[in-house]
CSV table of C-alpha atoms in Angstrom, one decimal:
chain,number,residue,atom,x,y,z
J,1005,UNK,CA,132.2,79.9,62.7
J,1006,UNK,CA,132.1,79.4,66.4
J,1007,UNK,CA,129.3,77.4,67.9
J,1008,UNK,CA,128.0,80.4,69.8
J,1009,UNK,CA,127.5,82.4,66.6
J,1010,UNK,CA,125.8,79.4,64.9
J,1011,UNK,CA,123.5,79.3,67.9
J,1012,UNK,CA,122.7,83.0,67.5
J,1013,UNK,CA,121.5,82.2,64.0
J,1014,UNK,CA,119.4,79.3,65.3
J,1015,UNK,CA,117.9,81.4,68.0
J,1016,UNK,CA,116.9,84.0,65.5
J,1017,UNK,CA,115.3,81.4,63.3
J,1018,UNK,CA,113.5,79.9,66.3
J,1019,UNK,CA,112.2,83.3,67.2
J,1020,UNK,CA,110.9,83.8,63.7
J,1021,UNK,CA,109.2,80.4,63.7
J,1022,UNK,CA,107.4,81.1,67.0
J,1023,UNK,CA,106.2,84.4,65.6
J,1024,UNK,CA,105.1,83.1,62.2
J,1025,UNK,CA,103.8,79.8,63.3
J,1026,UNK,CA,102.2,80.6,66.6
J,1027,UNK,CA,102.0,84.4,66.8
J,1028,UNK,CA,104.3,84.7,69.8
J,1029,UNK,CA,106.8,87.5,69.4
J,1030,UNK,CA,110.0,87.2,71.5
J,1031,UNK,CA,111.9,89.6,69.2
J,1032,UNK,CA,112.0,92.3,71.9
J,1033,UNK,CA,113.2,90.0,74.7
J,1034,UNK,CA,116.7,90.8,76.1
J,1035,UNK,CA,118.9,88.6,73.9
J,1036,UNK,CA,121.4,87.3,76.5
J,1037,UNK,CA,118.9,85.8,78.9
J,1038,UNK,CA,116.5,84.7,76.1
J,1039,UNK,CA,119.3,82.7,74.5
J,1040,UNK,CA,120.1,81.1,77.8
J,1041,UNK,CA,116.5,80.1,78.2
J,1042,UNK,CA,116.3,78.7,74.7
J,1043,UNK,CA,119.5,76.7,75.2
J,1044,UNK,CA,118.1,75.5,78.6
J,1045,UNK,CA,115.0,74.4,76.8
J,1046,UNK,CA,117.1,72.3,74.4
J,1047,UNK,CA,118.8,70.6,77.3
J,1048,UNK,CA,115.6,70.0,79.3
J,1049,UNK,CA,113.9,68.4,76.4
J,1050,UNK,CA,116.9,66.3,75.5
J,1051,UNK,CA,117.2,67.8,72.0
J,1052,UNK,CA,120.4,68.1,70.0
J,1053,UNK,CA,120.1,71.7,68.9
J,1054,UNK,CA,117.9,74.8,68.7
J,1055,UNK,CA,117.2,73.8,65.1
J,1056,UNK,CA,115.6,70.6,66.3
J,1057,UNK,CA,113.4,72.7,68.7
J,1058,UNK,CA,112.5,74.9,65.8
J,1059,UNK,CA,111.4,72.0,63.7
J,1060,UNK,CA,109.2,70.6,66.5
J,1061,UNK,CA,107.7,74.1,67.0
J,1062,UNK,CA,106.7,74.3,63.4
J,1063,UNK,CA,105.4,70.7,62.9
J,1064,UNK,CA,104.2,69.5,66.2
J,1065,UNK,CA,100.8,71.0,67.1
J,1066,UNK,CA,100.8,70.5,70.9
J,1067,UNK,CA,104.6,71.0,71.5
J,1068,UNK,CA,104.2,74.8,71.6
J,1069,UNK,CA,102.5,74.7,75.1
J,1070,UNK,CA,105.5,73.3,76.9
J,1071,UNK,CA,107.8,75.7,75.0
J,1072,UNK,CA,105.7,78.7,76.0
J,1073,UNK,CA,105.5,77.5,79.6
J,1074,UNK,CA,109.3,77.3,79.8
J,1075,UNK,CA,109.9,80.6,78.0
J,1076,UNK,CA,107.5,82.5,80.3
J,1077,UNK,CA,108.3,84.1,83.6
J,1078,UNK,CA,110.2,81.7,85.9
J,1079,UNK,CA,108.8,80.3,89.1
J,1080,UNK,CA,108.7,82.7,92.0
J,1081,UNK,CA,108.3,82.4,95.8
J,1082,UNK,CA,105.6,83.3,98.3
J,1083,UNK,CA,106.5,86.8,99.5
J,1084,UNK,CA,109.6,87.1,97.4
J,1085,UNK,CA,111.6,90.2,98.1
J,1086,UNK,CA,109.7,90.6,101.4
J,1087,UNK,CA,110.6,94.2,102.0
J,1088,UNK,CA,108.3,95.1,99.1
J,1089,UNK,CA,105.4,93.6,100.9
J,1090,UNK,CA,106.2,95.7,104.0
J,1091,UNK,CA,106.1,98.8,101.8
J,1092,UNK,CA,102.8,97.7,100.3
J,1093,UNK,CA,101.3,97.0,103.7
J,1094,UNK,CA,102.5,100.3,105.3
J,1095,UNK,CA,102.5,102.8,102.4
J,1096,UNK,CA,100.2,101.6,99.7
J,1097,UNK,CA,97.3,99.7,101.3
J,1098,UNK,CA,96.3,102.5,103.7
J,1099,UNK,CA,95.9,104.8,100.6
J,1100,UNK,CA,93.9,102.3,98.7
J,1101,UNK,CA,91.7,101.6,101.7
J,1102,UNK,CA,89.6,104.7,100.8
J,1103,UNK,CA,88.3,103.1,97.6
J,1104,UNK,CA,85.1,101.1,97.8
J,1105,UNK,CA,86.4,98.7,95.2
J,1106,UNK,CA,90.0,98.0,94.4
J,1107,UNK,CA,91.4,96.5,91.2
J,1108,UNK,CA,94.8,94.9,91.3
J,1109,UNK,CA,96.7,93.6,88.3
J,1110,UNK,CA,99.5,91.2,88.8
J,1111,UNK,CA,101.2,91.0,85.4
J,1112,UNK,CA,103.4,87.9,84.7
J,1113,UNK,CA,102.0,85.7,87.5
J,1114,UNK,CA,103.8,82.5,86.5
J,1115,UNK,CA,102.6,79.8,89.0
J,1116,UNK,CA,100.7,82.3,91.1
J,1117,UNK,CA,103.0,82.7,94.1
J,1118,UNK,CA,102.7,86.5,94.1
J,1119,UNK,CA,98.9,86.6,93.6
J,1120,UNK,CA,98.4,84.4,96.7
J,1121,UNK,CA,100.9,86.4,98.6
J,1122,UNK,CA,98.9,89.5,97.7
J,1123,UNK,CA,95.7,87.9,98.7
J,1124,UNK,CA,97.1,87.0,102.1
J,1125,UNK,CA,98.4,90.6,102.6
J,1126,UNK,CA,95.0,92.0,101.7
J,1127,UNK,CA,93.2,89.6,104.1
J,1128,UNK,CA,95.5,90.7,106.9
J,1129,UNK,CA,94.7,94.3,106.1
J,1130,UNK,CA,91.0,93.5,106.2
J,1131,UNK,CA,90.6,94.6,102.6
J,1132,UNK,CA,90.4,91.4,100.6
J,1133,UNK,CA,86.6,91.4,100.2
J,1134,UNK,CA,86.8,94.7,98.4
J,1135,UNK,CA,89.6,93.7,96.1
J,1136,UNK,CA,89.7,92.0,92.7
J,1137,UNK,CA,93.1,90.6,91.7
J,1138,UNK,CA,93.7,90.0,88.0
J,1139,UNK,CA,96.7,87.6,87.7
J,1140,UNK,CA,97.8,87.4,84.1
J,1141,UNK,CA,100.4,85.4,82.1
J,1142,UNK,CA,100.8,84.5,78.5
J,1143,UNK,CA,101.3,80.8,79.3
J,1144,UNK,CA,98.1,78.8,79.7
J,1145,UNK,CA,100.1,76.0,81.3
J,1146,UNK,CA,101.4,78.4,83.9
J,1147,UNK,CA,97.9,79.8,84.5
J,1148,UNK,CA,96.6,76.3,85.1
J,1149,UNK,CA,99.3,75.7,87.7
J,1150,UNK,CA,98.6,79.1,89.3
J,1151,UNK,CA,94.9,78.2,89.5
J,1152,UNK,CA,95.8,75.1,91.4
J,1153,UNK,CA,98.1,76.9,93.9
J,1154,UNK,CA,100.2,73.9,94.7
J,1155,UNK,CA,103.9,74.3,95.6
J,1156,UNK,CA,106.6,71.9,96.7
J,1157,UNK,CA,106.7,71.7,100.5
J,1158,UNK,CA,110.5,71.8,100.5
J,1159,UNK,CA,110.2,75.5,99.7
J,1160,UNK,CA,108.3,76.1,103.0
J,1161,UNK,CA,111.3,77.2,105.1
J,1162,UNK,CA,112.0,79.9,102.5
J,1163,UNK,CA,108.4,81.0,102.3
J,1164,UNK,CA,108.2,81.1,106.1
J,1165,UNK,CA,111.3,83.3,106.3
J,1166,UNK,CA,109.9,85.6,103.5
J,1167,UNK,CA,106.5,85.8,105.3
J,1168,UNK,CA,108.2,86.7,108.6
J,1169,UNK,CA,110.3,89.4,106.9
J,1170,UNK,CA,107.2,90.7,105.1
J,1171,UNK,CA,105.7,91.4,108.5
J,1172,UNK,CA,103.1,88.6,108.2
J,1173,UNK,CA,100.5,88.8,111.0
J,1174,UNK,CA,99.4,85.2,111.3
J,1175,UNK,CA,101.0,81.8,110.6
J,1176,UNK,CA,101.6,81.0,106.9
J,1177,UNK,CA,100.4,77.5,107.7
J,1178,UNK,CA,96.9,79.0,108.3
J,1179,UNK,CA,96.7,79.7,104.6
J,1180,UNK,CA,97.7,76.4,103.1
J,1181,UNK,CA,97.6,72.7,103.8
J,1182,UNK,CA,100.7,70.6,103.7
J,1183,UNK,CA,100.1,67.1,102.4
J,1184,UNK,CA,102.9,64.6,101.5
J,1185,UNK,CA,105.5,66.9,99.9
J,1186,UNK,CA,103.1,69.5,98.6
J,1187,UNK,CA,101.6,72.7,99.9
J,1188,UNK,CA,98.1,73.7,98.7
J,1189,UNK,CA,96.9,77.2,99.1
J,1190,UNK,CA,93.4,77.5,100.6
J,1191,UNK,CA,90.4,78.1,98.3
J,1192,UNK,CA,89.3,81.2,100.2
J,1193,UNK,CA,92.5,83.0,98.9
J,1194,UNK,CA,91.4,82.3,95.4
J,1195,UNK,CA,87.9,83.7,95.8
J,1196,UNK,CA,88.8,87.2,94.4
J,1197,UNK,CA,91.6,86.2,92.1
J,1198,UNK,CA,90.9,85.9,88.3
J,1199,UNK,CA,93.7,84.1,86.4
J,1200,UNK,CA,93.6,85.2,82.8
J,1201,UNK,CA,95.7,85.0,79.7
J,1202,UNK,CA,97.3,88.3,78.7
J,1203,UNK,CA,100.5,88.9,76.7
J,1204,UNK,CA,102.4,92.0,77.6
J,1205,UNK,CA,104.0,92.0,74.2
J,1206,UNK,CA,100.8,92.2,72.2
J,1207,UNK,CA,97.7,92.7,74.4
J,1208,UNK,CA,96.3,96.0,75.6
J,1209,UNK,CA,94.6,97.7,78.6
J,1210,UNK,CA,91.7,95.6,80.0
J,1211,UNK,CA,90.6,97.6,83.0
J,1212,UNK,CA,91.1,100.5,85.3
J,1213,UNK,CA,93.6,99.5,88.0
J,1214,UNK,CA,94.5,100.9,91.4
J,1215,UNK,CA,97.6,98.8,91.9
J,1216,UNK,CA,99.8,97.0,89.3
J,1217,UNK,CA,102.4,94.5,90.4
J,1218,UNK,CA,105.0,93.5,87.8
J,1219,UNK,CA,108.1,92.3,89.5
J,1220,UNK,CA,111.1,90.8,87.7
J,1221,UNK,CA,109.4,90.7,84.4
J,1222,UNK,CA,110.8,94.0,82.8
J,1223,UNK,CA,114.4,92.8,83.3
J,1224,UNK,CA,113.8,90.3,80.5
J,1225,UNK,CA,112.7,93.0,78.0
J,1226,UNK,CA,114.6,95.4,75.7
J,1227,UNK,CA,114.0,99.1,76.0
J,1228,UNK,CA,111.2,99.4,73.4
J,1229,UNK,CA,109.2,96.6,74.9
J,1230,UNK,CA,109.8,98.0,78.4
J,1231,UNK,CA,108.5,101.3,77.2
J,1232,UNK,CA,105.4,99.6,75.6
J,1233,UNK,CA,104.6,97.7,78.8
J,1234,UNK,CA,105.2,100.7,81.1
J,1235,UNK,CA,102.9,102.8,78.8
J,1236,UNK,CA,100.3,100.1,79.1
J,1237,UNK,CA,100.6,100.2,82.9
J,1238,UNK,CA,100.4,104.0,82.9
J,1239,UNK,CA,97.2,103.9,80.8
J,1240,UNK,CA,95.7,101.2,83.0
J,1241,UNK,CA,96.2,103.0,86.3
J,1242,UNK,CA,93.8,105.5,87.9
J,1243,UNK,CA,95.4,108.8,88.7
J,1244,UNK,CA,97.4,108.2,91.9
J,1245,UNK,CA,97.4,104.5,91.3
J,1246,UNK,CA,100.5,102.5,92.2
J,1247,UNK,CA,103.0,100.5,90.2
J,1248,UNK,CA,105.3,98.1,92.0
J,1249,UNK,CA,108.3,96.6,90.2
J,1250,UNK,CA,111.2,94.4,91.3
J,1251,UNK,CA,113.7,95.7,93.8
J,1252,UNK,CA,116.5,95.7,91.2
J,1253,UNK,CA,114.3,97.3,88.5
J,1254,UNK,CA,113.9,101.0,87.8
J,1255,UNK,CA,112.2,103.3,85.4
J,1256,UNK,CA,115.3,105.5,84.9
J,1257,UNK,CA,116.0,104.1,81.5
J,1258,UNK,CA,112.4,104.5,80.3
J,1259,UNK,CA,110.5,107.1,78.4
J,1260,UNK,CA,107.6,107.0,80.8
J,1261,UNK,CA,109.6,107.8,83.9
J,1262,UNK,CA,108.1,111.3,84.1
J,1263,UNK,CA,104.6,109.9,84.5
J,1264,UNK,CA,105.5,108.2,87.7
J,1265,UNK,CA,106.7,109.4,91.1
J,1266,UNK,CA,109.0,107.2,93.2
J,1267,UNK,CA,107.3,106.6,96.6
J,1268,UNK,CA,110.4,105.5,98.5
J,1269,UNK,CA,114.1,105.7,97.7
J,1270,UNK,CA,114.7,102.2,98.9
J,1271,UNK,CA,111.9,100.4,97.1
J,1272,UNK,CA,110.6,100.5,93.5
J,1273,UNK,CA,107.0,101.5,94.3
J,1274,UNK,CA,105.8,104.3,92.0
J,1275,UNK,CA,102.7,106.5,91.9
J,1276,UNK,CA,101.1,107.5,88.7
J,1277,UNK,CA,101.1,111.3,88.4
J,1278,UNK,CA,100.3,112.3,84.8
J,1279,UNK,CA,96.6,112.3,83.6
J,1280,UNK,CA,95.5,109.1,82.0
J,1281,UNK,CA,96.1,108.7,78.2
J,1282,UNK,CA,98.4,111.7,78.3
J,1283,UNK,CA,100.8,111.8,75.3
I,69,UNK,CA,143.8,94.7,74.4
I,70,UNK,CA,141.6,93.7,77.3
I,71,UNK,CA,138.4,95.7,77.6
I,72,UNK,CA,136.7,93.8,80.4
I,73,UNK,CA,137.6,91.4,83.2
I,74,UNK,CA,135.1,89.1,84.8
I,75,UNK,CA,135.8,87.5,88.2
I,76,UNK,CA,134.1,84.6,90.0
I,77,UNK,CA,134.6,83.9,93.7
I,78,UNK,CA,132.9,82.0,96.4
I,79,UNK,CA,134.1,80.6,99.7
I,80,UNK,CA,137.0,82.8,100.9
I,81,UNK,CA,136.3,85.2,98.1
I,82,UNK,CA,135.8,88.4,100.0
I,83,UNK,CA,139.4,88.7,101.2
I,84,UNK,CA,140.7,87.4,97.9
I,85,UNK,CA,138.7,90.1,96.0
I,86,UNK,CA,139.9,92.8,98.3
I,87,UNK,CA,143.5,91.7,97.8
I,88,UNK,CA,143.0,91.5,94.0
I,89,UNK,CA,141.3,95.0,93.7
I,90,UNK,CA,144.0,96.6,95.9
I,91,UNK,CA,146.5,95.7,93.1
I,92,UNK,CA,144.6,97.7,90.4
I,93,UNK,CA,145.6,101.4,89.9
I,94,UNK,CA,143.6,104.4,88.8
I,95,UNK,CA,144.7,104.1,85.2
I,96,UNK,CA,143.2,100.6,84.9
I,97,UNK,CA,140.7,101.0,82.0
I,98,UNK,CA,138.9,97.7,81.6
I,99,UNK,CA,135.6,97.2,83.3
I,100,UNK,CA,135.7,94.7,86.2
I,101,UNK,CA,132.6,92.6,86.8
I,102,UNK,CA,132.4,90.4,89.8
I,103,UNK,CA,130.2,87.5,90.9
I,104,UNK,CA,130.7,86.7,94.6
I,105,UNK,CA,128.4,84.0,95.9
I,106,UNK,CA,126.8,85.0,99.1
I,107,UNK,CA,124.2,83.5,101.4
I,108,UNK,CA,122.9,86.8,102.6
I,109,UNK,CA,121.1,89.8,101.0
I,110,UNK,CA,123.4,92.3,102.7
I,111,UNK,CA,125.4,92.9,99.6
I,112,UNK,CA,125.8,96.6,100.1
I,113,UNK,CA,128.2,95.6,102.9
I,114,UNK,CA,130.4,93.9,100.3
I,115,UNK,CA,130.2,96.9,98.0
I,116,UNK,CA,131.4,99.1,100.9
I,117,UNK,CA,134.1,96.6,101.8
I,118,UNK,CA,135.5,96.4,98.2
I,119,UNK,CA,135.2,100.2,97.8
I,120,UNK,CA,137.6,100.5,100.8
I,121,UNK,CA,140.1,98.3,99.0
I,122,UNK,CA,140.0,99.9,95.6
I,123,UNK,CA,140.9,103.2,94.0
I,124,UNK,CA,138.4,102.5,91.2
I,125,UNK,CA,134.7,103.3,91.6
I,126,UNK,CA,132.8,100.3,92.9
I,127,UNK,CA,129.0,99.7,92.6
I,128,UNK,CA,126.3,97.1,92.3
I,129,UNK,CA,125.4,96.4,88.7
I,130,UNK,CA,122.0,97.7,87.7
I,131,UNK,CA,119.6,96.4,85.2
I,132,UNK,CA,120.2,98.0,81.8
I,133,UNK,CA,123.0,100.2,83.0
I,134,UNK,CA,125.7,101.0,80.4
I,135,UNK,CA,129.0,99.4,81.4
I,136,UNK,CA,131.7,102.0,82.1
I,137,UNK,CA,135.5,101.5,81.6
I,138,UNK,CA,137.6,101.6,84.8
I,139,UNK,CA,134.6,100.8,87.0
I,140,UNK,CA,134.1,97.8,89.3
I,141,UNK,CA,130.7,96.2,89.3
I,142,UNK,CA,129.2,93.5,91.6
I,143,UNK,CA,126.3,91.2,90.7
I,144,UNK,CA,123.3,91.9,93.0
I,145,UNK,CA,122.4,89.1,95.4
I,146,UNK,CA,119.8,86.6,94.1
I,147,UNK,CA,120.0,87.8,90.5
I,148,UNK,CA,122.1,86.4,87.6
I,149,UNK,CA,124.1,89.1,86.0
I,150,UNK,CA,124.5,89.1,82.2
I,151,UNK,CA,126.2,91.3,79.6
I,152,UNK,CA,124.3,92.4,76.5
I,153,UNK,CA,125.9,93.2,73.2
I,154,UNK,CA,125.4,97.0,73.6
I,155,UNK,CA,127.7,96.7,76.7
I,156,UNK,CA,124.8,97.0,79.1
I,157,UNK,CA,123.9,94.8,82.0
I,158,UNK,CA,120.9,92.6,82.2
I,159,UNK,CA,119.6,90.8,85.2
I,160,UNK,CA,117.6,87.5,85.4
I,161,UNK,CA,115.9,85.5,88.1
I,162,UNK,CA,116.0,82.3,86.1
I,163,UNK,CA,116.8,79.2,88.0
I,164,UNK,CA,120.0,78.7,89.9
I,165,UNK,CA,123.1,77.4,88.0
I,166,UNK,CA,125.3,75.1,90.0
I,167,UNK,CA,122.9,75.8,92.9
I,168,UNK,CA,123.8,79.5,92.9
I,169,UNK,CA,122.4,82.8,91.8
I,170,UNK,CA,124.2,84.9,90.8
I,171,UNK,CA,126.4,82.3,89.0
I,172,UNK,CA,129.8,83.0,87.5
I,173,UNK,CA,128.9,80.7,84.6
I,174,UNK,CA,126.1,83.0,83.5
I,175,UNK,CA,128.2,86.1,83.7
I,176,UNK,CA,131.2,84.5,82.0
I,177,UNK,CA,129.3,83.0,79.2
I,178,UNK,CA,127.4,86.2,78.3
I,179,UNK,CA,130.6,88.4,78.7
I,180,UNK,CA,132.6,85.9,76.5
I,181,UNK,CA,130.1,86.3,73.7
I,182,UNK,CA,130.3,90.1,73.8
I,183,UNK,CA,134.0,90.7,74.4
I,184,UNK,CA,135.6,87.6,72.9
I,185,UNK,CA,139.4,88.0,72.8
I,186,UNK,CA,139.2,91.3,74.6
I,187,UNK,CA,138.0,89.6,77.8
I,188,UNK,CA,139.9,88.2,80.7
I,189,UNK,CA,138.2,85.9,83.2
I,190,UNK,CA,139.5,85.2,86.7
I,191,UNK,CA,138.4,82.2,88.8
I,192,UNK,CA,139.2,82.6,92.5
I,193,UNK,CA,138.7,80.5,95.6
I,194,UNK,CA,135.5,78.7,96.0
I,195,UNK,CA,134.0,75.4,97.2
I,196,UNK,CA,131.9,74.5,94.2
I,197,UNK,CA,132.3,74.2,90.4
I,198,UNK,CA,130.6,77.3,89.2
I,199,UNK,CA,132.6,79.2,86.6
I,200,UNK,CA,134.1,76.2,84.9
I,201,UNK,CA,131.7,76.1,81.9
I,202,UNK,CA,131.9,79.8,81.5
I,203,UNK,CA,135.6,79.8,81.7
I,204,UNK,CA,135.7,77.2,78.9
I,205,UNK,CA,133.7,79.4,76.7
I,206,UNK,CA,135.9,82.4,77.5
I,207,UNK,CA,138.9,80.5,76.3
I,208,UNK,CA,137.2,79.0,73.2
I,209,UNK,CA,136.2,82.5,72.1
I,210,UNK,CA,139.8,83.7,72.4
I,211,UNK,CA,139.6,85.3,75.8
I,212,UNK,CA,142.3,84.9,78.5
I,213,UNK,CA,141.6,82.7,81.5
I,214,UNK,CA,143.4,83.3,84.8
I,215,UNK,CA,142.9,80.7,87.5
I,216,UNK,CA,144.0,81.2,91.1
I,217,UNK,CA,146.5,78.4,92.0
I,218,UNK,CA,144.2,75.9,93.8
I,219,UNK,CA,147.1,75.0,96.2
I,220,UNK,CA,147.0,78.5,97.8
I,221,UNK,CA,143.2,79.1,97.4
I,222,UNK,CA,141.3,79.1,100.6
I,223,UNK,CA,138.8,76.7,98.9
I,224,UNK,CA,140.5,74.9,96.0
I,225,UNK,CA,137.4,73.3,94.3
I,226,UNK,CA,136.3,76.2,92.1
I,227,UNK,CA,139.7,76.9,90.6
I,228,UNK,CA,140.4,73.2,90.3
I,229,UNK,CA,137.1,72.6,88.5
I,230,UNK,CA,137.9,75.4,86.0
I,231,UNK,CA,141.4,74.0,85.4
I,232,UNK,CA,139.9,70.5,84.8
I,233,UNK,CA,137.3,71.7,82.3
I,234,UNK,CA,138.9,74.7,80.7
I,235,UNK,CA,142.6,74.6,81.4
I,236,UNK,CA,144.0,78.1,81.8
I,237,UNK,CA,146.3,80.6,80.2
I,238,UNK,CA,147.7,81.5,83.6
I,239,UNK,CA,147.7,79.7,86.9
I,240,UNK,CA,148.8,82.2,89.5
I,241,UNK,CA,149.0,82.9,93.2
I,242,UNK,CA,146.6,85.6,94.3
I,243,UNK,CA,149.3,88.3,94.6
I,244,UNK,CA,150.3,87.9,91.0
I,245,UNK,CA,146.8,88.1,89.4
I,246,UNK,CA,146.5,91.9,89.6
I,247,UNK,CA,149.9,92.5,88.0
I,248,UNK,CA,148.9,90.1,85.2
I,249,UNK,CA,145.6,92.1,84.7
I,250,UNK,CA,147.6,95.3,84.5
I,251,UNK,CA,149.8,93.7,81.9
I,252,UNK,CA,146.9,92.4,79.9
I,253,UNK,CA,145.4,95.9,80.1
I,254,UNK,CA,148.6,97.3,78.5
I,255,UNK,CA,149.7,99.2,81.6
I,256,UNK,CA,153.4,100.0,81.3
I,257,UNK,CA,156.0,98.2,83.5
I,258,UNK,CA,153.4,96.0,85.1
């Protein structure tokens, strides 16, 4: 049997171990990218095989945290895919401005880059005081890093470029402090962000949202899990609420597509049309 | 019989790809899936360029899209492109491989696992070593590896790296790669 087929067996056993031992279900993750991540984990931890990883996951109490961190959403950028922020600024925020209080859910926040980007966008629109951002992830380790809001300074040129393309109104340096080779986001950006553990695979609706951002997370899920998550988003959104996904993601292969209306042909920003909790 | 063909190209790749695609005819049935490294996000320009050089339909691969025969797909900029077992595409923003995303290694490895001996991989001009590990897996799973002759490649490093790590079934000048693909696809008198 070829190594790749033996690895498939190992990945299946690893997935089973994570589920039975720790309650994390990766069974509905897109297999090709999940296998890559698991093999990457084996390399990063200097292990010999996925089986060795499985053994550690079963017997080592604390090991699971670093595994979950590395299997969760990868690191992002400030103002990644900047054209989306232009659309949010020009098309979505003016609509949301009519609400006295605005709930925003950023699902799959990883290290928080997107939550801070959103906070900056809202500040520049003069709306941040009225907004509550719920930034969620299923990795506690990632959430702890997101709470800190510290990023490598070497990424600054990319962030600056993104911020400029996103139509930033000030200087990005006004929102963070550069020290040694690190950038720390200012505390005031964190004021209305709640970082919380939520697993899209197994957790449910936790509030009524006006805008949900979930970019480049659905690409890692199979159809049934995508449908589950999109159903969760639909049921969380107020009527007319907005869903923003990654520029290369779409709802066209999903069963909930009819509950959403595409806002712009170029960008994956959708508006919820059907009544809440509709079948 | 070849069902799919994956292609990796970097520096000098655009003109090499145009020349390669010009050699494929309307009856070419395998799916063609391309990773071209690019510094910019203006990928639609590349789709248009390749469309002009090719009688087969050309488009950017979309997340979850079923892979059609006789169609040419390009990996979207800044995303890795993978093939799933149900012959559908998957995208990923996981970290760069060989400093690039999309990486030919990621495409080649996932495609090799799906198509095995019914896959051909082509490594074209490029100034890094992306594609070499993927090419090795393609060969070890019974697929056919075609490497552009480094001596005539605009940037020899990428084909040379593939040859070093994976060897090759065919080392060919650019103008003989399309005829070889036609032959592997079972096209008569190719």
